[in-house]
């Protein structure tokens, strides 16, 4: 029985890893070109999607939508006062992912307290302060959906996400 030295083992496995990496490279490039990313880019392009007409959005009434894909539930709120990250003429409209950053439970908007609450482990998030976690088990803010306001169309558009949606390695899948 021949024994393989540690040095020779590392030489063999190091070579195998390099070959494996080289063989995956064309697949990675093909996947990258399919989703519209450019070589060397650290972020993927987000879709621009209309969410609602500003004139149709009532103050403190949640508007539900999905972004950046159909598996990503979100809520948009018109606060009626300027808030951090708000858009529109009064900078009062914000939107967030409704998946709690602790374990992905669906958060709901409490209209009386004007906060997002997680029913699973009782985390509370502040929509007036960029979705910041106020109390509970969550350790991160809710991912904020970046909105733009098109004055000519009176349209609110979702254009990207600030933060990582729970359970994902990347927001664009």
PDB file of C-alpha atoms in Angstrom:
ATOM      1  CA  UNK A   1       0.000   0.000   0.000  1.00  0.00           C
ATOM      2  CA  UNK A   2       1.386   3.336  -1.071  1.00  0.00           C
ATOM      3  CA  UNK A   3       0.917   6.285   1.218  1.00  0.00           C
ATOM      4  CA  UNK A   4       0.140   9.660  -0.224  1.00  0.00           C
ATOM      5  CA  UNK A   5       2.067  12.466   1.422  1.00  0.00           C
ATOM      6  CA  UNK A   6       0.282  15.586   2.529  1.00  0.00           C
ATOM      7  CA  UNK A   7       2.289  17.634   0.006  1.00  0.00           C
ATOM      8  CA  UNK A   8       1.272  15.402  -2.917  1.00  0.00           C
ATOM      9  CA  UNK A   9      -2.341  15.329  -1.735  1.00  0.00           C
ATOM     10  CA  UNK A  10      -2.469  19.124  -1.734  1.00  0.00           C
ATOM     11  CA  UNK A  11      -0.854  19.235  -5.169  1.00  0.00           C
ATOM     12  CA  UNK A  12      -3.473  16.842  -6.529  1.00  0.00           C
ATOM     13  CA  UNK A  13      -6.494  18.487  -4.945  1.00  0.00           C
ATOM     14  CA  UNK A  14      -5.247  21.988  -5.773  1.00  0.00           C
ATOM     15  CA  UNK A  15      -4.995  21.022  -9.449  1.00  0.00           C
ATOM     16  CA  UNK A  16      -8.464  19.475  -9.358  1.00  0.00           C
ATOM     17  CA  UNK A  17      -9.944  22.620  -7.856  1.00  0.00           C
ATOM     18  CA  UNK A  18      -8.359  24.767 -10.547  1.00  0.00           C
ATOM     19  CA  UNK A  19      -9.752  22.546 -13.315  1.00  0.00           C
ATOM     20  CA  UNK A  20     -13.197  22.611 -11.668  1.00  0.00           C
ATOM     21  CA  UNK A  21     -13.075  26.393 -11.452  1.00  0.00           C
ATOM     22  CA  UNK A  22     -12.071  26.730 -15.085  1.00  0.00           C
ATOM     23  CA  UNK A  23     -14.861  24.418 -16.214  1.00  0.00           C
ATOM     24  CA  UNK A  24     -17.482  26.478 -14.328  1.00  0.00           C
ATOM     25  CA  UNK A  25     -16.308  29.738 -15.822  1.00  0.00           C
ATOM     26  CA  UNK A  26     -18.229  29.400 -19.153  1.00  0.00           C
ATOM     27  CA  UNK A  27     -21.430  28.544 -17.242  1.00  0.00           C
ATOM     28  CA  UNK A  28     -21.037  31.602 -15.049  1.00  0.00           C
ATOM     29  CA  UNK A  29     -20.511  33.786 -18.117  1.00  0.00           C
ATOM     30  CA  UNK A  30     -23.589  32.342 -19.824  1.00  0.00           C
ATOM     31  CA  UNK A  31     -25.719  32.924 -16.740  1.00  0.00           C
ATOM     32  CA  UNK A  32     -24.358  36.450 -16.429  1.00  0.00           C
ATOM     33  CA  UNK A  33     -25.267  37.311 -20.024  1.00  0.00           C
ATOM     34  CA  UNK A  34     -28.790  35.876 -19.605  1.00  0.00           C
ATOM     35  CA  UNK A  35     -29.693  38.179 -16.726  1.00  0.00           C
ATOM     36  CA  UNK A  36     -28.225  41.296 -18.337  1.00  0.00           C
ATOM     37  CA  UNK A  37     -25.285  41.793 -15.964  1.00  0.00           C
ATOM     38  CA  UNK A  38     -22.018  43.146 -17.272  1.00  0.00           C
ATOM     39  CA  UNK A  39     -18.658  41.557 -16.570  1.00  0.00           C
ATOM     40  CA  UNK A  40     -17.193  42.790 -13.293  1.00  0.00           C
ATOM     41  CA  UNK A  41     -20.511  44.194 -12.087  1.00  0.00           C
ATOM     42  CA  UNK A  42     -21.280  43.760  -8.396  1.00  0.00           C
ATOM     43  CA  UNK A  43     -25.013  44.374  -8.739  1.00  0.00           C
ATOM     44  CA  UNK A  44     -27.621  43.032 -11.103  1.00  0.00           C
ATOM     45  CA  UNK A  45     -30.030  45.274 -12.972  1.00  0.00           C
ATOM     46  CA  UNK A  46     -33.391  45.729 -11.262  1.00  0.00           C
ATOM     47  CA  UNK A  47     -36.596  46.016 -13.289  1.00  0.00           C
ATOM     48  CA  UNK A  48     -38.447  49.353 -13.322  1.00  0.00           C
ATOM     49  CA  UNK A  49     -42.037  48.559 -12.399  1.00  0.00           C
ATOM     50  CA  UNK A  50     -45.020  50.830 -11.886  1.00  0.00           C
ATOM     51  CA  UNK A  51     -46.558  50.313  -8.448  1.00  0.00           C
ATOM     52  CA  UNK A  52     -49.385  52.863  -8.337  1.00  0.00           C
ATOM     53  CA  UNK A  53     -50.518  56.354  -9.280  1.00  0.00           C
ATOM     54  CA  UNK A  54     -49.691  58.767  -6.462  1.00  0.00           C
ATOM     55  CA  UNK A  55     -53.173  60.287  -6.661  1.00  0.00           C
ATOM     56  CA  UNK A  56     -54.683  56.850  -5.917  1.00  0.00           C
ATOM     57  CA  UNK A  57     -52.617  56.265  -2.757  1.00  0.00           C
ATOM     58  CA  UNK A  58     -54.388  57.301   0.463  1.00  0.00           C
ATOM     59  CA  UNK A  59     -52.422  58.446   3.497  1.00  0.00           C
ATOM     60  CA  UNK A  60     -51.607  55.610   5.936  1.00  0.00           C
ATOM     61  CA  UNK A  61     -53.282  52.962   3.743  1.00  0.00           C
ATOM     62  CA  UNK A  62     -50.937  50.148   2.667  1.00  0.00           C
ATOM     63  CA  UNK A  63     -50.565  49.299  -1.011  1.00  0.00           C
ATOM     64  CA  UNK A  64     -49.455  45.701  -1.586  1.00  0.00           C
ATOM     65  CA  UNK A  65     -47.251  44.676  -4.520  1.00  0.00           C
ATOM     66  CA  UNK A  66     -44.416  42.297  -5.400  1.00  0.00           C
ATOM     67  CA  UNK A  67     -40.885  43.423  -6.245  1.00  0.00           C
ATOM     68  CA  UNK A  68     -38.380  42.592  -7.732  1.00  0.00           C
ATOM     69  CA  UNK A  69     -40.238  39.383  -8.619  1.00  0.00           C
ATOM     70  CA  UNK A  70     -43.505  37.580  -7.865  1.00  0.00           C
ATOM     71  CA  UNK A  71     -42.022  35.866  -4.777  1.00  0.00           C
ATOM     72  CA  UNK A  72     -41.156  39.135  -3.047  1.00  0.00           C
ATOM     73  CA  UNK A  73     -44.138  40.704  -1.221  1.00  0.00           C
ATOM     74  CA  UNK A  74     -43.887  44.416  -0.417  1.00  0.00           C
ATOM     75  CA  UNK A  75     -45.930  47.234   1.110  1.00  0.00           C
ATOM     76  CA  UNK A  76     -45.942  50.869   0.055  1.00  0.00           C
ATOM     77  CA  UNK A  77     -47.158  53.528   2.514  1.00  0.00           C
ATOM     78  CA  UNK A  78     -47.949  57.194   1.990  1.00  0.00           C
ATOM     79  CA  UNK A  79     -47.175  58.762   5.360  1.00  0.00           C
ATOM     80  CA  UNK A  80     -48.614  62.257   4.818  1.00  0.00           C
ATOM     81  CA  UNK A  81     -45.372  63.836   6.069  1.00  0.00           C
ATOM     82  CA  UNK A  82     -41.792  63.818   4.851  1.00  0.00           C
ATOM     83  CA  UNK A  83     -39.933  60.640   5.839  1.00  0.00           C
ATOM     84  CA  UNK A  84     -36.405  59.328   5.362  1.00  0.00           C
ATOM     85  CA  UNK A  85     -36.081  57.917   1.835  1.00  0.00           C
ATOM     86  CA  UNK A  86     -39.543  59.164   0.853  1.00  0.00           C
ATOM     87  CA  UNK A  87     -40.446  60.090  -2.726  1.00  0.00           C
ATOM     88  CA  UNK A  88     -43.109  62.203  -4.368  1.00  0.00           C
ATOM     89  CA  UNK A  89     -43.684  65.948  -4.148  1.00  0.00           C
ATOM     90  CA  UNK A  90     -43.990  65.731  -0.340  1.00  0.00           C
ATOM     91  CA  UNK A  91     -41.299  63.023   0.039  1.00  0.00           C
ATOM     92  CA  UNK A  92     -43.847  60.985   1.996  1.00  0.00           C
ATOM     93  CA  UNK A  93     -44.070  57.658   0.127  1.00  0.00           C
ATOM     94  CA  UNK A  94     -41.919  54.666   1.142  1.00  0.00           C
ATOM     95  CA  UNK A  95     -41.993  50.933   0.462  1.00  0.00           C
ATOM     96  CA  UNK A  96     -40.498  47.879   2.143  1.00  0.00           C
ATOM     97  CA  UNK A  97     -40.195  44.133   1.778  1.00  0.00           C
ATOM     98  CA  UNK A  98     -42.696  42.439   4.069  1.00  0.00           C
ATOM     99  CA  UNK A  99     -40.376  39.562   4.945  1.00  0.00           C
ATOM    100  CA  UNK A 100     -38.996  39.958   8.460  1.00  0.00           C
ATOM    101  CA  UNK A 101     -35.210  40.014   8.540  1.00  0.00           C
ATOM    102  CA  UNK A 102     -35.172  37.629  11.511  1.00  0.00           C
ATOM    103  CA  UNK A 103     -36.767  34.508   9.992  1.00  0.00           C
ATOM    104  CA  UNK A 104     -38.757  35.661   6.980  1.00  0.00           C
ATOM    105  CA  UNK A 105     -42.208  35.813   8.573  1.00  0.00           C
ATOM    106  CA  UNK A 106     -44.610  38.209   6.838  1.00  0.00           C
ATOM    107  CA  UNK A 107     -44.729  41.552   8.646  1.00  0.00           C
ATOM    108  CA  UNK A 108     -47.950  43.551   8.679  1.00  0.00           C
ATOM    109  CA  UNK A 109     -48.541  47.275   8.840  1.00  0.00           C
ATOM    110  CA  UNK A 110     -50.234  48.524  12.014  1.00  0.00           C
ATOM    111  CA  UNK A 111     -52.112  51.682  10.965  1.00  0.00           C
ATOM    112  CA  UNK A 112     -52.737  52.866  14.525  1.00  0.00           C
ATOM    113  CA  UNK A 113     -49.091  52.675  15.614  1.00  0.00           C
ATOM    114  CA  UNK A 114     -47.739  53.293  12.084  1.00  0.00           C
ATOM    115  CA  UNK A 115     -45.198  50.491  12.385  1.00  0.00           C
ATOM    116  CA  UNK A 116     -44.488  47.137  10.778  1.00  0.00           C
ATOM    117  CA  UNK A 117     -44.954  44.206  13.155  1.00  0.00           C
ATOM    118  CA  UNK A 118     -43.804  40.615  12.860  1.00  0.00           C
ATOM    119  CA  UNK A 119     -46.368  38.206  14.342  1.00  0.00           C
ATOM    120  CA  UNK A 120     -43.867  35.355  14.732  1.00  0.00           C
ATOM    121  CA  UNK A 121     -41.241  36.801  17.060  1.00  0.00           C
ATOM    122  CA  UNK A 122     -42.590  40.321  17.708  1.00  0.00           C
ATOM    123  CA  UNK A 123     -39.991  42.438  15.919  1.00  0.00           C
ATOM    124  CA  UNK A 124     -41.178  45.980  15.159  1.00  0.00           C
ATOM    125  CA  UNK A 125     -39.862  48.157  12.320  1.00  0.00           C
ATOM    126  CA  UNK A 126     -40.160  51.930  11.782  1.00  0.00           C
ATOM    127  CA  UNK A 127     -41.253  52.991   8.267  1.00  0.00           C
ATOM    128  CA  UNK A 128     -40.444  56.650   9.097  1.00  0.00           C
ATOM    129  CA  UNK A 129     -36.779  55.785   9.645  1.00  0.00           C
ATOM    130  CA  UNK A 130     -35.819  53.624   6.632  1.00  0.00           C
ATOM    131  CA  UNK A 131     -37.450  50.468   8.061  1.00  0.00           C
ATOM    132  CA  UNK A 132     -35.152  50.421  11.072  1.00  0.00           C
ATOM    133  CA  UNK A 133     -35.700  47.611  13.579  1.00  0.00           C
ATOM    134  CA  UNK A 134     -37.047  49.104  16.811  1.00  0.00           C
ATOM    135  CA  UNK A 135     -37.404  46.040  19.023  1.00  0.00           C
ATOM    136  CA  UNK A 136     -37.406  42.260  18.739  1.00  0.00           C
ATOM    137  CA  UNK A 137     -35.235  39.447  17.442  1.00  0.00           C
ATOM    138  CA  UNK A 138     -34.448  40.982  14.050  1.00  0.00           C
ATOM    139  CA  UNK A 139     -30.980  42.469  13.758  1.00  0.00           C
ATOM    140  CA  UNK A 140     -31.398  44.370  10.495  1.00  0.00           C
ATOM    141  CA  UNK A 141     -33.775  46.925   9.021  1.00  0.00           C
ATOM    142  CA  UNK A 142     -36.451  45.833   6.557  1.00  0.00           C
ATOM    143  CA  UNK A 143     -35.137  45.993   2.990  1.00  0.00           C
ATOM    144  CA  UNK A 144     -36.373  49.273   1.524  1.00  0.00           C
ATOM    145  CA  UNK A 145     -37.798  49.252  -1.972  1.00  0.00           C
ATOM    146  CA  UNK A 146     -36.319  52.259  -3.736  1.00  0.00           C
ATOM    147  CA  UNK A 147     -39.050  54.227  -5.449  1.00  0.00           C
ATOM    148  CA  UNK A 148     -39.001  56.968  -8.067  1.00  0.00           C
ATOM    149  CA  UNK A 149     -41.776  59.424  -8.790  1.00  0.00           C
ATOM    150  CA  UNK A 150     -42.648  60.213 -12.427  1.00  0.00           C
ATOM    151  CA  UNK A 151     -44.375  63.589 -12.214  1.00  0.00           C
ATOM    152  CA  UNK A 152     -45.600  63.549 -15.818  1.00  0.00           C
ATOM    153  CA  UNK A 153     -47.422  60.223 -15.272  1.00  0.00           C
ATOM    154  CA  UNK A 154     -48.132  60.724 -11.536  1.00  0.00           C
ATOM    155  CA  UNK A 155     -46.603  57.245 -11.213  1.00  0.00           C
ATOM    156  CA  UNK A 156     -44.648  55.620  -8.401  1.00  0.00           C
ATOM    157  CA  UNK A 157     -42.056  53.187  -9.776  1.00  0.00           C
ATOM    158  CA  UNK A 158     -40.074  50.531  -7.925  1.00  0.00           C
ATOM    159  CA  UNK A 159     -36.488  50.658  -9.213  1.00  0.00           C
ATOM    160  CA  UNK A 160     -34.277  48.719  -6.755  1.00  0.00           C
ATOM    161  CA  UNK A 161     -33.916  47.296  -3.253  1.00  0.00           C
ATOM    162  CA  UNK A 162     -31.717  48.632  -0.452  1.00  0.00           C
ATOM    163  CA  UNK A 163     -30.903  45.627   1.713  1.00  0.00           C
ATOM    164  CA  UNK A 164     -31.055  41.880   1.211  1.00  0.00           C
ATOM    165  CA  UNK A 165     -34.460  40.215   1.059  1.00  0.00           C
ATOM    166  CA  UNK A 166     -34.699  37.429   3.652  1.00  0.00           C
ATOM    167  CA  UNK A 167     -33.599  33.974   2.509  1.00  0.00           C
ATOM    168  CA  UNK A 168     -31.687  35.121  -0.571  1.00  0.00           C
ATOM    169  CA  UNK A 169     -28.087  35.380  -1.579  1.00  0.00           C
ATOM    170  CA  UNK A 170     -29.065  38.081  -4.092  1.00  0.00           C
ATOM    171  CA  UNK A 171     -32.284  40.034  -4.570  1.00  0.00           C
ATOM    172  CA  UNK A 172     -32.401  39.336  -8.304  1.00  0.00           C
ATOM    173  CA  UNK A 173     -32.738  35.605  -8.912  1.00  0.00           C
TER     174      UNK A 173
END
